[in-house]
Each structure stands twice: as structure tokens, then as C-alpha cells.
Amino acid sequence: MSSPLTLSTERLILRQWQISDAEPFAQMSADPKVMNMLLGPIDAQASAAMQQKIMAQILENGWGFWALALKETQEFIGFTGLNRPNAELPFSPCVEIGWRLAFAHWGKGYATEAAKAALAFGFNHLKLTEIVAFTALSNHPSQAVMQRLGMQREPQNFMHPKVPAGHPLQAHCLYRLSQSAWRREG
Ligand SMILES: CC(C)(COP(=O)(O)OP(=O)(O)OC[C@H]1O[C@@H](n2cnc3c(N)ncnc32)[C@H](O)[C@@H]1OP(=O)(O)O)[C@@H](O)C(=O)NCCC(=O)NCCS
């Protein structure tokens, strides 16, 4: 068990989740706009279970999919961070970077800003040699975040093992960023 680490950016705090995040997270989880590329909305119980799982991982490792709060108001707006996927993927083992924001907070640069802090943590503190990101081929907003971070797309796509066979979201693209490329690009 490690004490959870908090990161800070110009506008955001990346922190351990709080019980009070459950309600705004459930609202996000029920929003078809947010969950469109994630196999659709989930109910409050499934949202709470996901929150519990993320909280436990942060408690165990000190890092994970941190809750995002606006510095100015402390409002919870979603999550961004690092994770070891539990699915067996063609490029496992790996550490992924991921993000999910409430719809009202899209289009403000928050995901990219938080992800930059998570990348710096992964490379400087965890000393990772590489961080990956992956998403459904049709998830262009998420791929745009990957590109803004300087991640490079692999030519080979893959079928996500947790998405039902034949589902339109099954085909995923993979982006990679090595520590050396991240340092080069500054
Ligand atoms: C993926 C997701 C986080 C991307 O959100 P986003 O708002 O597009 O990305 P950012 O927070 O980095 O914001 C970038 C946008 O803010 C704009 N922006 C506005 N003010 C800005 C500022 N001060 N600084 C930087 N960018 C700013 C940028 O121009 C960009 O706009 P554009 O998309 O029109 O070019 C969001 O779509 C989401 O939560 N989707 C649902 C969950 C999901 O699919 N997660 C990924 C699963 S793999």
C-alpha cells in the first residue's frame, strides 16, 4: 500500500477519489454522449463499482486513474491517469494513459493538460520506458488527445478482447510514447 499522490497543473488537481465524487461520476456514466465510445451508459451501481476499483488501485500503488478537479472551484470533472490494463492485450504488459471527462468540460484542453502531468509522473517518477494509449477507431476526440501529447500511432490495429466480437467498437488503434521520445520533444 502507498499513500496516494496528488498532481497539480495550471487549472487542475489530479487526486485520489472522494465519496462525494460518486454522484457526479454516476451522472457522467449515465450520459450517452460520454459513454458513446465505451459500450454505452452504465447505471449508478456499476459506476460506483468502477470508482471503488480505481480508488483501491490508487490506494495500493499511489497512482492510477486520478479524479480530476478544477483548481478554482474543486468541482469533480472526470478522470485522467495511468493504469495497467487487466485485459490481456497484444502489447501486454503495458501502462496505458486514459481519460474521461464530463461533457460540460470538453473543448477546454483539460484532458490534454491532465494527461501531460500524468505522462511526466509516469516517466520521471515511475521511470516507465513507454506509455501506450488505445481507443476505438471511431473515437476521434480521444485520438486527438493522443496526437496532442506527441504519441505515435502503430500501423497495426487490434481487436479489443473485452468488446464483443463483431461490435463496431471492437477494432482499436494503438498509440505509443517512449520515454526517450517524450524527453526529446520536451
Ligand atoms: C476524450 C475526451 C477526454 C477528449 O476531450 P476534449 O475536450 O476533446 O480534449 P481536451 O480536454 O484535451 O480539449 C481539447 C480541445 O479544447 C480546446 N481548448 C479550448 N481551450 C483550451 C485551452 N485553454 N487549452 C488547450 N485547449 C483548449 C482545444 O482547441 C481542443 O478543441 P478541438 O477538439 O476543437 O480542437 C472526451 O471526448 C471524453 O471524455 N470522451 C468520452 C470518454 C472517452 O471516450 N474516453 C476515451 C476512451 S479511450
Tab-separated table of C-alpha atoms and ligand atoms in Angstrom:
chain	number	residue	atom	x	y	z
A	1	MET	CA	0.000	0.000	0.000
A	2	SER	CA	1.311	3.525	-0.877
A	3	SER	CA	-0.023	6.903	0.139
A	4	PRO	CA	-1.925	8.354	-2.844
A	5	LEU	CA	-0.021	11.013	-4.739
A	6	THR	CA	-1.652	14.202	-5.924
A	7	LEU	CA	-0.588	16.054	-9.069
A	8	SER	CA	-1.265	19.646	-9.896
A	9	THR	CA	-1.414	21.593	-13.180
A	10	GLU	CA	-2.253	25.183	-14.008
A	11	ARG	CA	-6.025	24.596	-13.823
A	12	LEU	CA	-6.432	21.102	-12.395
A	13	ILE	CA	-5.782	18.795	-9.473
A	14	LEU	CA	-5.320	15.072	-10.069
A	15	ARG	CA	-6.180	13.393	-6.773
A	16	GLN	CA	-7.481	10.293	-5.038
A	17	TRP	CA	-11.228	9.932	-5.465
A	18	GLN	CA	-13.650	11.019	-2.718
A	19	ILE	CA	-17.021	9.584	-1.719
A	20	SER	CA	-18.591	12.849	-2.929
A	21	ASP	CA	-17.344	12.134	-6.482
A	22	ALA	CA	-19.822	9.241	-6.725
A	23	GLU	CA	-22.783	11.390	-7.747
A	24	PRO	CA	-21.132	13.474	-10.494
A	25	PHE	CA	-19.343	10.337	-11.725
A	26	ALA	CA	-22.671	8.464	-11.886
A	27	GLN	CA	-24.086	11.351	-13.931
A	28	MET	CA	-21.172	11.097	-16.380
A	29	SER	CA	-21.548	7.326	-16.509
A	30	ALA	CA	-25.241	7.704	-17.397
A	31	ASP	CA	-24.557	10.249	-20.158
A	32	PRO	CA	-24.768	8.678	-23.646
A	33	LYS	CA	-22.518	11.456	-25.034
A	34	VAL	CA	-19.707	10.487	-22.632
A	35	MET	CA	-20.265	6.723	-22.944
A	36	ASN	CA	-20.900	6.545	-26.694
A	37	MET	CA	-17.441	5.093	-27.416
A	38	LEU	CA	-17.380	2.977	-24.241
A	39	LEU	CA	-20.186	0.494	-24.993
A	40	GLY	CA	-22.898	2.852	-23.690
A	41	PRO	CA	-24.085	4.274	-20.363
A	42	ILE	CA	-23.802	2.324	-17.101
A	43	ASP	CA	-26.031	2.617	-14.040
A	44	ALA	CA	-25.103	4.161	-10.671
A	45	GLN	CA	-24.217	0.780	-9.165
A	46	ALA	CA	-21.762	-0.075	-11.962
A	47	SER	CA	-20.358	3.457	-11.812
A	48	ALA	CA	-19.789	3.117	-8.028
A	49	ALA	CA	-18.114	-0.268	-8.566
A	50	MET	CA	-15.753	1.263	-11.116
A	51	GLN	CA	-14.979	4.145	-8.753
A	52	GLN	CA	-14.237	1.687	-5.918
A	53	LYS	CA	-11.894	-0.298	-8.144
A	54	ILE	CA	-9.991	2.816	-9.234
A	55	MET	CA	-9.786	4.083	-5.642
A	56	ALA	CA	-8.379	0.724	-4.496
A	57	GLN	CA	-5.728	0.793	-7.224
A	58	ILE	CA	-4.658	4.327	-6.265
A	59	LEU	CA	-4.542	3.265	-2.619
A	60	GLU	CA	-2.395	0.270	-3.472
A	61	ASN	CA	0.019	1.944	-5.939
A	62	GLY	CA	-0.159	5.652	-5.088
A	63	TRP	CA	-1.176	6.374	-8.700
A	64	GLY	CA	-3.843	5.374	-11.203
A	65	PHE	CA	-6.807	6.958	-12.956
A	66	TRP	CA	-6.799	10.079	-10.775
A	67	ALA	CA	-10.016	12.034	-10.190
A	68	LEU	CA	-9.811	15.436	-11.861
A	69	ALA	CA	-10.953	18.538	-10.019
A	70	LEU	CA	-10.939	22.145	-11.171
A	71	LYS	CA	-8.473	24.112	-9.044
A	72	GLU	CA	-10.698	27.154	-8.933
A	73	THR	CA	-13.906	25.503	-7.693
A	74	GLN	CA	-12.819	21.972	-6.632
A	75	GLU	CA	-15.545	20.641	-8.965
A	76	PHE	CA	-15.067	16.974	-9.987
A	77	ILE	CA	-14.946	16.800	-13.791
A	78	GLY	CA	-13.858	13.229	-14.597
A	79	PHE	CA	-10.623	11.254	-14.546
A	80	THR	CA	-7.245	11.025	-16.252
A	81	GLY	CA	-4.255	8.909	-15.434
A	82	LEU	CA	-2.213	5.776	-15.737
A	83	ASN	CA	-3.328	2.188	-15.475
A	84	ARG	CA	-2.121	-1.357	-16.009
A	85	PRO	CA	-4.914	-2.857	-18.138
A	86	ASN	CA	-6.252	-6.118	-16.710
A	87	ALA	CA	-7.214	-7.407	-20.165
A	88	GLU	CA	-4.578	-9.463	-21.971
A	89	LEU	CA	-3.687	-7.228	-24.919
A	90	PRO	CA	-1.374	-7.967	-27.877
A	91	PHE	CA	1.157	-5.497	-26.398
A	92	SER	CA	0.854	-6.541	-22.701
A	93	PRO	CA	2.365	-5.918	-20.228
A	94	CYS	CA	1.984	-2.166	-20.547
A	95	VAL	CA	0.970	1.001	-18.741
A	96	GLU	CA	-1.774	2.933	-20.506
A	97	ILE	CA	-2.833	6.532	-20.211
A	98	GLY	CA	-6.566	7.222	-20.301
A	99	TRP	CA	-9.164	9.955	-19.789
A	100	ARG	CA	-12.907	10.507	-19.403
A	101	LEU	CA	-14.455	13.915	-18.818
A	102	ALA	CA	-18.000	15.115	-18.151
A	103	PHE	CA	-19.431	16.532	-21.377
A	104	ALA	CA	-19.673	20.088	-19.982
A	105	HIS	CA	-15.876	20.083	-19.683
A	106	TRP	CA	-14.956	19.004	-23.192
A	107	GLY	CA	-13.308	21.505	-25.524
A	108	LYS	CA	-11.269	23.280	-22.836
A	109	GLY	CA	-7.981	21.419	-23.048
A	110	TYR	CA	-8.423	19.760	-19.645
A	111	ALA	CA	-7.792	16.149	-20.792
A	112	THR	CA	-4.550	17.113	-22.526
A	113	GLU	CA	-3.417	19.273	-19.600
A	114	ALA	CA	-4.047	16.474	-17.097
A	115	ALA	CA	-2.509	13.848	-19.373
A	116	LYS	CA	0.711	15.855	-19.673
A	117	ALA	CA	1.058	15.768	-15.881
A	118	ALA	CA	0.320	12.019	-15.846
A	119	LEU	CA	2.955	11.380	-18.536
A	120	ALA	CA	5.553	13.377	-16.605
A	121	PHE	CA	4.723	11.338	-13.498
A	122	GLY	CA	4.984	8.073	-15.414
A	123	PHE	CA	8.334	8.875	-16.978
A	124	ASN	CA	10.000	10.876	-14.177
A	125	HIS	CA	8.639	9.170	-11.067
A	126	LEU	CA	7.735	5.635	-12.181
A	127	LYS	CA	10.646	5.594	-14.678
A	128	LEU	CA	8.493	3.869	-17.290
A	129	THR	CA	10.211	3.328	-20.629
A	130	GLU	CA	6.936	3.582	-22.556
A	131	ILE	CA	3.309	4.611	-22.085
A	132	VAL	CA	0.596	3.468	-24.503
A	133	ALA	CA	-2.928	4.611	-25.292
A	134	PHE	CA	-5.624	2.868	-27.269
A	135	THR	CA	-9.173	3.544	-28.320
A	136	ALA	CA	-11.862	2.555	-30.798
A	137	LEU	CA	-11.079	3.600	-34.374
A	138	SER	CA	-14.087	5.932	-34.394
A	139	ASN	CA	-13.072	7.725	-31.162
A	140	HIS	CA	-11.514	10.744	-32.843
A	141	PRO	CA	-11.584	13.093	-29.801
A	142	SER	CA	-9.535	10.581	-27.800
A	143	GLN	CA	-7.085	10.060	-30.679
A	144	ALA	CA	-6.729	13.837	-30.933
A	145	VAL	CA	-5.606	13.911	-27.282
A	146	MET	CA	-3.037	11.180	-28.042
A	147	GLN	CA	-1.732	13.186	-31.001
A	148	ARG	CA	-1.529	16.414	-28.987
A	149	LEU	CA	0.616	14.502	-26.471
A	150	GLY	CA	3.078	13.532	-29.217
A	151	MET	CA	2.110	9.851	-29.178
A	152	GLN	CA	2.750	7.863	-32.365
A	153	ARG	CA	0.143	5.598	-33.928
A	154	GLU	CA	1.129	1.989	-34.613
A	155	PRO	CA	0.285	0.867	-38.164
A	156	GLN	CA	-1.340	-2.307	-36.803
A	157	ASN	CA	-4.829	-2.066	-35.220
A	158	PHE	CA	-6.114	-4.747	-32.837
A	159	MET	CA	-9.413	-6.227	-31.694
A	160	HIS	CA	-10.103	-5.355	-28.060
A	161	PRO	CA	-10.737	-8.648	-26.232
A	162	LYS	CA	-13.328	-7.096	-23.879
A	163	VAL	CA	-15.520	-5.776	-26.707
A	164	PRO	CA	-17.975	-8.333	-28.108
A	165	ALA	CA	-16.895	-9.858	-31.432
A	166	GLY	CA	-18.361	-8.033	-34.404
A	167	HIS	CA	-19.206	-4.904	-32.372
A	168	PRO	CA	-18.393	-1.647	-34.252
A	169	LEU	CA	-16.160	-0.538	-31.329
A	170	GLN	CA	-14.069	-3.721	-31.323
A	171	ALA	CA	-11.320	-2.508	-33.676
A	172	HIS	CA	-8.867	-0.331	-31.750
A	173	CYS	CA	-5.834	1.716	-32.678
A	174	LEU	CA	-2.720	1.813	-30.517
A	175	TYR	CA	-0.559	4.832	-29.809
A	176	ARG	CA	2.848	4.661	-28.111
A	177	LEU	CA	5.170	7.186	-26.492
A	178	SER	CA	8.645	6.189	-25.333
A	179	GLN	CA	10.383	7.999	-22.512
A	180	SER	CA	13.199	8.952	-24.899
A	181	ALA	CA	10.799	10.462	-27.487
A	182	TRP	CA	8.957	12.304	-24.693
A	183	ARG	CA	12.255	13.773	-23.434
A	184	ARG	CA	13.330	14.698	-26.975
A	185	GLU	CA	10.073	16.508	-27.675
A	186	GLY	CA	10.251	18.245	-24.281
B	1	LIG	C1	-11.684	12.003	-24.982
B	1	LIG	C2	-12.048	13.327	-24.309
B	1	LIG	C3	-11.496	13.382	-22.899
B	1	LIG	C4	-11.465	14.465	-25.152
B	1	LIG	O1	-11.933	15.697	-24.667
B	1	LIG	P1	-11.537	17.039	-25.412
B	1	LIG	O2	-12.237	18.136	-24.718
B	1	LIG	O3	-11.733	16.887	-26.876
B	1	LIG	O4	-9.954	17.132	-25.195
B	1	LIG	P2	-9.168	18.233	-24.338
B	1	LIG	O5	-9.725	18.312	-22.971
B	1	LIG	O6	-7.730	17.925	-24.482
B	1	LIG	O7	-9.538	19.584	-25.080
B	1	LIG	C5	-9.062	19.877	-26.372
B	1	LIG	C6	-9.980	20.891	-27.030
B	1	LIG	O8	-10.091	22.037	-26.187
B	1	LIG	C7	-9.756	23.220	-26.933
B	1	LIG	N1	-9.303	24.247	-25.960
B	1	LIG	C8	-10.085	25.262	-25.531
B	1	LIG	N2	-9.429	25.975	-24.602
B	1	LIG	C9	-8.203	25.408	-24.447
B	1	LIG	C10	-7.093	25.718	-23.628
B	1	LIG	N3	-7.100	26.746	-22.759
B	1	LIG	N4	-6.001	24.916	-23.720
B	1	LIG	C11	-5.967	23.891	-24.572
B	1	LIG	N5	-7.020	23.561	-25.393
B	1	LIG	C12	-8.137	24.319	-25.313
B	1	LIG	C13	-8.759	22.722	-27.953
B	1	LIG	O9	-8.648	23.597	-29.032
B	1	LIG	C14	-9.423	21.403	-28.351
B	1	LIG	O10	-10.523	21.684	-29.167
B	1	LIG	P3	-10.813	20.904	-30.563
B	1	LIG	O11	-11.130	19.495	-30.186
B	1	LIG	O12	-11.970	21.632	-31.101
B	1	LIG	O13	-9.542	21.007	-31.339
B	1	LIG	C15	-13.594	13.474	-24.253
B	1	LIG	O14	-14.075	13.470	-25.567
B	1	LIG	C16	-14.262	12.362	-23.463
B	1	LIG	O15	-14.303	12.396	-22.236
B	1	LIG	N6	-14.848	11.389	-24.191
B	1	LIG	C17	-15.608	10.303	-23.566
B	1	LIG	C18	-14.748	9.289	-22.873
B	1	LIG	C19	-13.778	8.638	-23.814
B	1	LIG	O16	-14.082	8.317	-24.947
B	1	LIG	N7	-12.568	8.436	-23.293
B	1	LIG	C20	-11.504	7.808	-24.035
B	1	LIG	C21	-11.646	6.352	-24.029
B	1	LIG	S1	-10.260	5.602	-24.831
